[in-house]
XYZ file of C-alpha atoms in Angstrom:
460
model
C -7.714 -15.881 15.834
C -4.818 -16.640 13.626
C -5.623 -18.608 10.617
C -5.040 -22.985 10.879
C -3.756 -25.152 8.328
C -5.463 -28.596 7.697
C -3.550 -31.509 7.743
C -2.269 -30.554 3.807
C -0.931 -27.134 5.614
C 2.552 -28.216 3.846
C 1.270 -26.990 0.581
C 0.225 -24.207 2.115
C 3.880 -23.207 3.429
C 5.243 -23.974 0.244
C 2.953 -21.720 -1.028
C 4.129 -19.006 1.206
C 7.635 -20.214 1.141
C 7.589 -19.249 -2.502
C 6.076 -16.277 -2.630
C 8.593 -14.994 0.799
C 11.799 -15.884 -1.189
C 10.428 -14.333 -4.701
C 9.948 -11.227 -2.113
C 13.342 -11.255 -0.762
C 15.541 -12.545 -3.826
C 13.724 -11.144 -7.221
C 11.862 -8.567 -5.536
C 8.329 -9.222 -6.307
C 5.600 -7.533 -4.696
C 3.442 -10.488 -2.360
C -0.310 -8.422 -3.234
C 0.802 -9.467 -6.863
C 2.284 -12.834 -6.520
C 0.432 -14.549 -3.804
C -3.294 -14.263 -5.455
C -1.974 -16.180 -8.524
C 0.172 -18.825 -6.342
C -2.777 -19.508 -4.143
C -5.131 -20.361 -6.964
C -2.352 -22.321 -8.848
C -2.351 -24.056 -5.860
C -6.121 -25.048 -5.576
C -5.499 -24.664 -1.534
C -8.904 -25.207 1.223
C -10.010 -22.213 2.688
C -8.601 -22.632 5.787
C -4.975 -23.630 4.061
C -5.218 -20.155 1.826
C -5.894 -18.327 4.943
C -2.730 -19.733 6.795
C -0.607 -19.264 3.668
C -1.765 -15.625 3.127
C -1.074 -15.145 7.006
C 1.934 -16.814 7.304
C 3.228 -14.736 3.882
C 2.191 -11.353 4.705
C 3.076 -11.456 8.607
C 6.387 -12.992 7.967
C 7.343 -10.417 5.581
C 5.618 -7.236 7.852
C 8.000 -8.534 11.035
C 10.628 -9.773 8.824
C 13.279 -7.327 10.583
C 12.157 -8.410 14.247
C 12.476 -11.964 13.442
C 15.908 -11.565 11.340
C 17.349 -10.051 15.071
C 15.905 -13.160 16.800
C 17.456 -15.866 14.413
C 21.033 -13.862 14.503
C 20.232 -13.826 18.476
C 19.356 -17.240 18.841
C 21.967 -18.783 15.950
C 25.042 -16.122 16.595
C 25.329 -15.791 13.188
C 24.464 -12.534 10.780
C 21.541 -13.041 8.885
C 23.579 -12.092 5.750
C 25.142 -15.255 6.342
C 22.785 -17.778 5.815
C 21.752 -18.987 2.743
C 18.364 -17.300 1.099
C 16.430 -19.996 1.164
C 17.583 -21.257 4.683
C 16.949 -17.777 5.893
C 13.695 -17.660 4.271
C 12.515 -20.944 5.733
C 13.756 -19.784 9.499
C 11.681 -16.650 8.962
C 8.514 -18.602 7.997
C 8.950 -20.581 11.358
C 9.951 -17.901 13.499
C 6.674 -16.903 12.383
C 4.926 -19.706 13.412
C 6.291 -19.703 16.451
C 6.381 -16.729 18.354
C 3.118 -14.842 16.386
C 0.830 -17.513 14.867
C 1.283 -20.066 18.341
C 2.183 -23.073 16.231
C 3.028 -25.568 18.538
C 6.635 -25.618 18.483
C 6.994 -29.495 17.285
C 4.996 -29.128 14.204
C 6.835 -25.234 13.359
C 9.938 -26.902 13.664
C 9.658 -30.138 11.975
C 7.770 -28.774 9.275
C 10.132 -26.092 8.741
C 13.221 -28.987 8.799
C 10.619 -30.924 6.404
C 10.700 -27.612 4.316
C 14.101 -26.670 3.785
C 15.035 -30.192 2.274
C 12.043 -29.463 -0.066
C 13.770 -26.490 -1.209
C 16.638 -28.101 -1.859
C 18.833 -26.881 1.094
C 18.747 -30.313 3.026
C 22.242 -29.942 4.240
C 20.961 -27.121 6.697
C 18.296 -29.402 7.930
C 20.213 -29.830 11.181
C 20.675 -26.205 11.289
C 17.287 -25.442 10.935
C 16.155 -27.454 13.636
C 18.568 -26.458 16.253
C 17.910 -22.946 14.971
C 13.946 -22.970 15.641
C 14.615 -24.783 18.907
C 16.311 -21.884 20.363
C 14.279 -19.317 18.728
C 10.612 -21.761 20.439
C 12.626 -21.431 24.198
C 11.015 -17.265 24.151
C 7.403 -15.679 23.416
C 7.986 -12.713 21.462
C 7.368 -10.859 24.106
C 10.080 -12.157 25.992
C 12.015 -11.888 22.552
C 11.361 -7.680 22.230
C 12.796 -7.542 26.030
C 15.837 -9.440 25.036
C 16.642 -7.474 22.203
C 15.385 -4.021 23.836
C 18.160 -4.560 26.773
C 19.899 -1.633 27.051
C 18.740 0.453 24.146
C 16.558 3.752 25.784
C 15.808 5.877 22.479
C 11.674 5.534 22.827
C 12.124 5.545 18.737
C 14.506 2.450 18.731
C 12.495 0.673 21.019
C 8.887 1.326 19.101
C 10.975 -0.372 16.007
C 11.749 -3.613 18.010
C 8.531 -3.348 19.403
C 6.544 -2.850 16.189
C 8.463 -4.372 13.656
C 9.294 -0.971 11.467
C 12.890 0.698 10.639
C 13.849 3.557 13.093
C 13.825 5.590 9.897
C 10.279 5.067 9.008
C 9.396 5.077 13.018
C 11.131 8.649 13.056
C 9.515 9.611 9.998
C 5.943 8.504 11.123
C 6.472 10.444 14.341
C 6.919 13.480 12.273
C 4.411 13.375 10.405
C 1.645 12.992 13.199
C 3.393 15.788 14.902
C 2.661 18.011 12.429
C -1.136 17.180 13.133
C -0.472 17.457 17.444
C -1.136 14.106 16.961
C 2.143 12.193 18.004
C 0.555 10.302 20.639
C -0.909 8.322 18.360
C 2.427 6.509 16.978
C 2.014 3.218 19.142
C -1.577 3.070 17.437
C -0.295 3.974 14.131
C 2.842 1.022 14.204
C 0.509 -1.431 15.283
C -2.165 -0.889 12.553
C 0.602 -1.109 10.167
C 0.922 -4.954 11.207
C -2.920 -5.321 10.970
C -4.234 -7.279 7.723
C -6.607 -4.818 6.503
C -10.432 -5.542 4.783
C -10.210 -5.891 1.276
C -12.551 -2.772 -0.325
C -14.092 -2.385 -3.158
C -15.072 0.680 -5.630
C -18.540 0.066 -7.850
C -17.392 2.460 -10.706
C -20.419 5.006 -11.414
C -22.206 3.985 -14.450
C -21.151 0.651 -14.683
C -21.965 -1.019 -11.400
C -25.021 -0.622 -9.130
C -24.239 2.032 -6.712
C -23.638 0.578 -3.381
C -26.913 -0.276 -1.377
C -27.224 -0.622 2.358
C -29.806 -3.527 2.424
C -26.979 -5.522 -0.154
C -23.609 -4.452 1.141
C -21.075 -3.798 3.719
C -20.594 -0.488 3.066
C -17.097 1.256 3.471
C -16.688 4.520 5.582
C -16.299 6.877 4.073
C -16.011 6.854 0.381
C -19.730 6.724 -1.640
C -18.741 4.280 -3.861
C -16.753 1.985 -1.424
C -17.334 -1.740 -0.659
C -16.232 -4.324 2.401
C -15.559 -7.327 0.398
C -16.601 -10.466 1.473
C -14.093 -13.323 2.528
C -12.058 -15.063 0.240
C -10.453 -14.496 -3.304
C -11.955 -10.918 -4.465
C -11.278 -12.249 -8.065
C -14.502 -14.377 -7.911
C -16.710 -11.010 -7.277
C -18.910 -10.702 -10.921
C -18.020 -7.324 -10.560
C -14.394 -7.346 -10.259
C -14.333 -10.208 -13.424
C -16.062 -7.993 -15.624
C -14.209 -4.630 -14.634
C -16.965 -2.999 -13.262
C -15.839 -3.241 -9.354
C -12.423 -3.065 -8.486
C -10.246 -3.872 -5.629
C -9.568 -0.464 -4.255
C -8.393 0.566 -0.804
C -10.739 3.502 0.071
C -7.910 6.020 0.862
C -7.386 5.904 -3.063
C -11.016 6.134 -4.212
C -11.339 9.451 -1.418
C -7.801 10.563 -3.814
C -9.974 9.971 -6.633
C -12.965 11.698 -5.812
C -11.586 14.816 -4.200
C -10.727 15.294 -7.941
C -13.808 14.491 -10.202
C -16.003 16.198 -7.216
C -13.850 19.418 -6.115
C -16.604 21.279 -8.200
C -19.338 19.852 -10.852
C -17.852 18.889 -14.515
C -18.954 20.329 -17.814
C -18.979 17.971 -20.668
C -15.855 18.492 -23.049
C -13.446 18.955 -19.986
C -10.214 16.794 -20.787
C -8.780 14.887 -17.751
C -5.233 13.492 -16.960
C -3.760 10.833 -15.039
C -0.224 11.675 -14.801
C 1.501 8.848 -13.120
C -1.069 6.009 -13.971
C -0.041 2.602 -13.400
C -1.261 0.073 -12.609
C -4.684 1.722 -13.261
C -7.000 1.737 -10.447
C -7.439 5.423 -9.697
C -7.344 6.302 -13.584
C -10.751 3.709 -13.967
C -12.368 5.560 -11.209
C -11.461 8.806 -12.424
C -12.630 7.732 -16.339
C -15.816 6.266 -14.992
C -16.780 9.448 -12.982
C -15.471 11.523 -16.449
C -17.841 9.824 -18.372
C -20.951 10.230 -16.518
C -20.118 13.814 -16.859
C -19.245 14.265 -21.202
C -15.515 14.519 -19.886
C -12.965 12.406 -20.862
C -9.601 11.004 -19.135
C -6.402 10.367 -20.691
C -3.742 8.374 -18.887
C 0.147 8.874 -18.564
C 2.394 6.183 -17.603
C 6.247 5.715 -17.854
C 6.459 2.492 -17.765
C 5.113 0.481 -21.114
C 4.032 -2.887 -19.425
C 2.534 -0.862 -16.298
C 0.507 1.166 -19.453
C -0.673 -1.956 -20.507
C -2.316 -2.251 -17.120
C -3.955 0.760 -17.367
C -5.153 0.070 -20.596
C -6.504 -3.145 -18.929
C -8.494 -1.269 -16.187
C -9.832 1.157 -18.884
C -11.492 -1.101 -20.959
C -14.745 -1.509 -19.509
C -14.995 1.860 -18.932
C -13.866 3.134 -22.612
C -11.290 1.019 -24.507
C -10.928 3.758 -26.759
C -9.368 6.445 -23.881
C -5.678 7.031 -24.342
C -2.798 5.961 -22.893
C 0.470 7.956 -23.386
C 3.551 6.348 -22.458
C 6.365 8.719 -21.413
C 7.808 10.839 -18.978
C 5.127 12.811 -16.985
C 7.922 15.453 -16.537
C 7.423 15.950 -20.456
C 4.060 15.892 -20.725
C 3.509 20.019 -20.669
C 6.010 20.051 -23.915
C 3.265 18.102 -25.895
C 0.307 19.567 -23.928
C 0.934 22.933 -22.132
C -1.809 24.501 -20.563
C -4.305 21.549 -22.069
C -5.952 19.829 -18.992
C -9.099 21.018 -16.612
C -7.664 18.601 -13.862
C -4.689 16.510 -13.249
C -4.187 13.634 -10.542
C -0.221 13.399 -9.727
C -0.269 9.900 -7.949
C 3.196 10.174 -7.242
C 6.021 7.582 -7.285
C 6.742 7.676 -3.320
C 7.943 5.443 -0.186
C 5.120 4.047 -0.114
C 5.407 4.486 3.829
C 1.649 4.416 4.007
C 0.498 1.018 2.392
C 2.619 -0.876 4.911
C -0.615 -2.991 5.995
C -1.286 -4.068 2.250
C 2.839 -4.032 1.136
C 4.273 -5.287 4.113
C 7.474 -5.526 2.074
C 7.983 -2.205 1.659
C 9.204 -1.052 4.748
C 12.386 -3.169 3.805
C 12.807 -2.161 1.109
C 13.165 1.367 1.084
C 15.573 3.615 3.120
C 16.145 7.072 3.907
C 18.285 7.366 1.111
C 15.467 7.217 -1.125
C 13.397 10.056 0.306
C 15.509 13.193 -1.689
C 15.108 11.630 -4.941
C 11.330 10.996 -4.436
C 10.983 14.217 -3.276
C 13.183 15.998 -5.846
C 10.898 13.748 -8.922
C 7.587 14.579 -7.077
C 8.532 18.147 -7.393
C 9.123 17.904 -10.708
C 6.137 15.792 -11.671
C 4.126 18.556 -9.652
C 5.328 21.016 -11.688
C 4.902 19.828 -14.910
C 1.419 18.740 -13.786
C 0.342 22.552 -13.000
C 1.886 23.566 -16.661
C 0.257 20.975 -18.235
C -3.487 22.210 -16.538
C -5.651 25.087 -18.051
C -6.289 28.159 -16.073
C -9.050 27.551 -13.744
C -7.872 23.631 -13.768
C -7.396 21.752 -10.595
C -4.432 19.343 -9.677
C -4.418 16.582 -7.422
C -1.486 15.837 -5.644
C -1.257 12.736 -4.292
C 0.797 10.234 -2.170
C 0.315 7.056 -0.481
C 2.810 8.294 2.078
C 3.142 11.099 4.958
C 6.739 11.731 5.292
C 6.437 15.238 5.693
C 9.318 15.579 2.831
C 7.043 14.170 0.319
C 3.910 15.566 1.164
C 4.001 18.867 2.756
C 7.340 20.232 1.978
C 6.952 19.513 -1.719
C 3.524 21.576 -1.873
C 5.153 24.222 -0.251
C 8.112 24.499 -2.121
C 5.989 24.102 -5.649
C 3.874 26.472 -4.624
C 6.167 28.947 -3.456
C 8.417 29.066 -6.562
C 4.982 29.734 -8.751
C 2.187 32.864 -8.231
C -0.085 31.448 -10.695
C -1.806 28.284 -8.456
C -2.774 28.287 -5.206
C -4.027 24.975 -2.431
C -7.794 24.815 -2.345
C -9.306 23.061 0.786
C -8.848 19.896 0.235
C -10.776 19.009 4.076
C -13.497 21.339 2.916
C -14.354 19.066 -1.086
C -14.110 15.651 1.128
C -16.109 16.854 3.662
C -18.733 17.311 0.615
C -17.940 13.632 -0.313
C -17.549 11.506 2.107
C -20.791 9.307 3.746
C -19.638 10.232 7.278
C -17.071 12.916 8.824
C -13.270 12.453 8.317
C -11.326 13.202 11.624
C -8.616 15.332 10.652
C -7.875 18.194 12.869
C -7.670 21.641 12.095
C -4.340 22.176 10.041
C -4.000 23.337 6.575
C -5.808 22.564 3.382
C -4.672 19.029 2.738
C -6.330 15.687 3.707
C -3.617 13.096 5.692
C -5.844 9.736 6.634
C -4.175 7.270 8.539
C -4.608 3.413 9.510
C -5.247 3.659 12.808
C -7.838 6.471 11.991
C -10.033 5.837 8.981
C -8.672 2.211 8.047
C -7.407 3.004 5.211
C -3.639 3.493 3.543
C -2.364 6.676 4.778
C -2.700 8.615 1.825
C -1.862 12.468 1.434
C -4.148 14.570 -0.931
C -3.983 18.491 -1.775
C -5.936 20.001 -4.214
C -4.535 22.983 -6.197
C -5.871 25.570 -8.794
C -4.357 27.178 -11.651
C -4.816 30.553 -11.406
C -5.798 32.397 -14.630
């Protein structure tokens, strides 16, 4: 059941209001904004719930409702004003998903636009939501769906996604003889996931089956309870962190593909904002081993140094290019994780922004920088080192293809079996089929982000 605001639910859409427009004019990221907002805020339960449902599911279906307000207003959407656009999104929202009776949607939507400071389009507004309230959204994807027969074009109405990333999803489950599972796929994209947490080995209590809600898969991996994960002891003092289990699998494959030997120097090439390098330093140190972290970015660094600090505040943190780092390090690594700048096509239930945002356009130059990053990774790692390749997205063209071609232009590394190490990890079985070496998990399949991994040795 959809979340219900009490009768001070205005604060709550002001709430959301805010953090929607930051999304669409400055882009901010909502898993960033909305935490701080909500506190700021000092919201009931209930009234955070409704503002973190009516934030997050506005902005996942933002493209479906953006075709029913130019259907139901005849205008383009690029032709209302931001704020007036972002209010009509909020209500269409509330309308035809969370089953807010249509008097309250639309008069607190007209109620919220003059708030804004947009109370000329008040009228607008209202007449706006009244024609959008006269359809279900079911009746709303037939409408728009008239006449279109591409089975792609019609998932994307359907499910709320761009045809690109629709097309590109099919792909990518093809590869597996798995594209039957699309429909399942879309809709888990629109599915608020279970917050998860990682107890970091040697600093938190292991994760016990009489105290927790244990995750999966991963060993270390925690359900969080309900409510703001920020108030978890854990997560205050560092020790537990937030940590969607398809990273903490990424993680592991890494610090478990074979047992470390104390002096072995780590590296997390493409660090920020921190979470997998804490992970990977906490399992180091248990070990002798020791991590050093990479980012390019210096206040994203400073993030990393943050999530370090329980673990070791003393670990460095190189900022730079990782393309450069085998000029200052060649050969100087026993393993590498390349958490690589992507689409981020498969955190769409935890991002929902960022199928906007992106477009096919950006897919070469990912691909063409994740090759690079790749190789400079593998020059960077020792013979007999191990690199971690890593993506929290499946498009075959920055997963597979980039593998391939890395590893085809080089005769000194080769994939390891990256099903084979996780099937040595994880608590229970991972479903993946019976192609290649690397590790795809999906939404709809392990709840988790869809995250690619391949493990690769550098031959001596």
């Amino acid at each position: 059941m959809s979340p219900r605001p009490t009768a001070s639910g205005r604060s709550a859409r002001r709430v959301a209001f805010d953090v929607v427009h930051a999304v669409s004019t400055d882009d901010a990221y909502a898993n960033l904004l909305l935490p701080g907002r909500l506190r700021e805020a000092r919201l009931s339960a209930a009234d955070a719930g409704f503002a973190t449902e009516l934030t997050y599911g506005t902005l996942r279906r933002r493209g479906f409702y953006d075709a029913v307000i130019e259907r139901a207003t005849g205008r383009a959407v690029d032709r209302v004003d931001p704020p007036v656009l972002d209010v009509l999104r909020l209500g269409a929202h509330q309308l035809l998903t969370l089953g807010t009776p249509p008097h309250a949607a639309v008069d607190e939507s007209v109620r919220l636009v003059r708030q804004v400071g947009s109370a000329r389009a008040a009228g607008f507004v209202n007449a706006a939501l009244r024609r959008v309230s006269e359809r279900d959204r079911e009746s709303w994807r037939d409408e728009l769906s008239r006449g279109i027969s591409d089975p792609d074009a019609l998932l994307a109405i359907r499910h709320a996604h761009p045809e690109w990333v629709v097309r590109a999803l099919r792909a990518a489950l093809a590869a597996e003889g798995r594209e039957d599972e699309l429909d399942a796929l879309l809709a888990a994209d629109n599915a608020p996931p279970r917050v998860t947490l990682v107890a970091l080995p040697g600093l938190a209590d292991a994760p016990d089956d009489d105290r927790d809600e244990r995750t999966a898969f991963s060993p270390l991996g925690i359900r969080a309870a309900a409510g703001d994960p920020a108030a978890d002891a854990g997560v205050a003092a560092g020790t537990r962190r937030v940590q969607d289990e398809g990273s903490q699998l990424a993680a592991l494959a890494l610090s478990r593909v074979r047992p470390a030997r104390a002096g072995e120097r780590w590296l997390d090439l493409c660090a920020g904002p921190g979470g997998k390098a804490a992970l990977l330093a906490a399992e180091a140190r248990t070990a002798g081993a020791t991590l050093t972290a990479n980012e390019t970015v210096p206040a994203r660094a400073e993030l990393v140094r943050r999530a370090l600090a329980p673990v070791d505040p003393s670990l460095t943190v190189r900022v730079g290019d990782g393309r450069s780092i085998a000029h200052d390090a060649a050969e100087s690594f026993d393993r590498v994780l390349v958490d690589a700048p992507c689409t981020g096509l498969g955190a769409l239930r935890r991002r929902p922004e960022a199928r906007w945002r992106k477009t096919v356009d950006d897919v070469a130059p990912l691909a063409t920088l994740q090759t690079e990053l790749l190789t400079a990774a593998l020059d960077a790692t020792a013979p007999g080192g191990v690199v971690a390749y890593v993506t929290c997205s499946p498009h075959l063209a920055e997963t597979r293809d980039v593998v391939d071609a890395v590893l085809g232009a080089r005769d000194d590394a080769v994939a390891i079996d990256t099903r084979a190490v996780l099937a040595g990890v994880t608590r229970t079985p991972l479903d993946l089929g019976d192609r290649g070496t690397a590790v795809q998990l999906w939404p709809h399949r392990h709840a988790s982000d869809a995250m690619f991994i391949q493990l690769i040795e550098r031959r001596r």
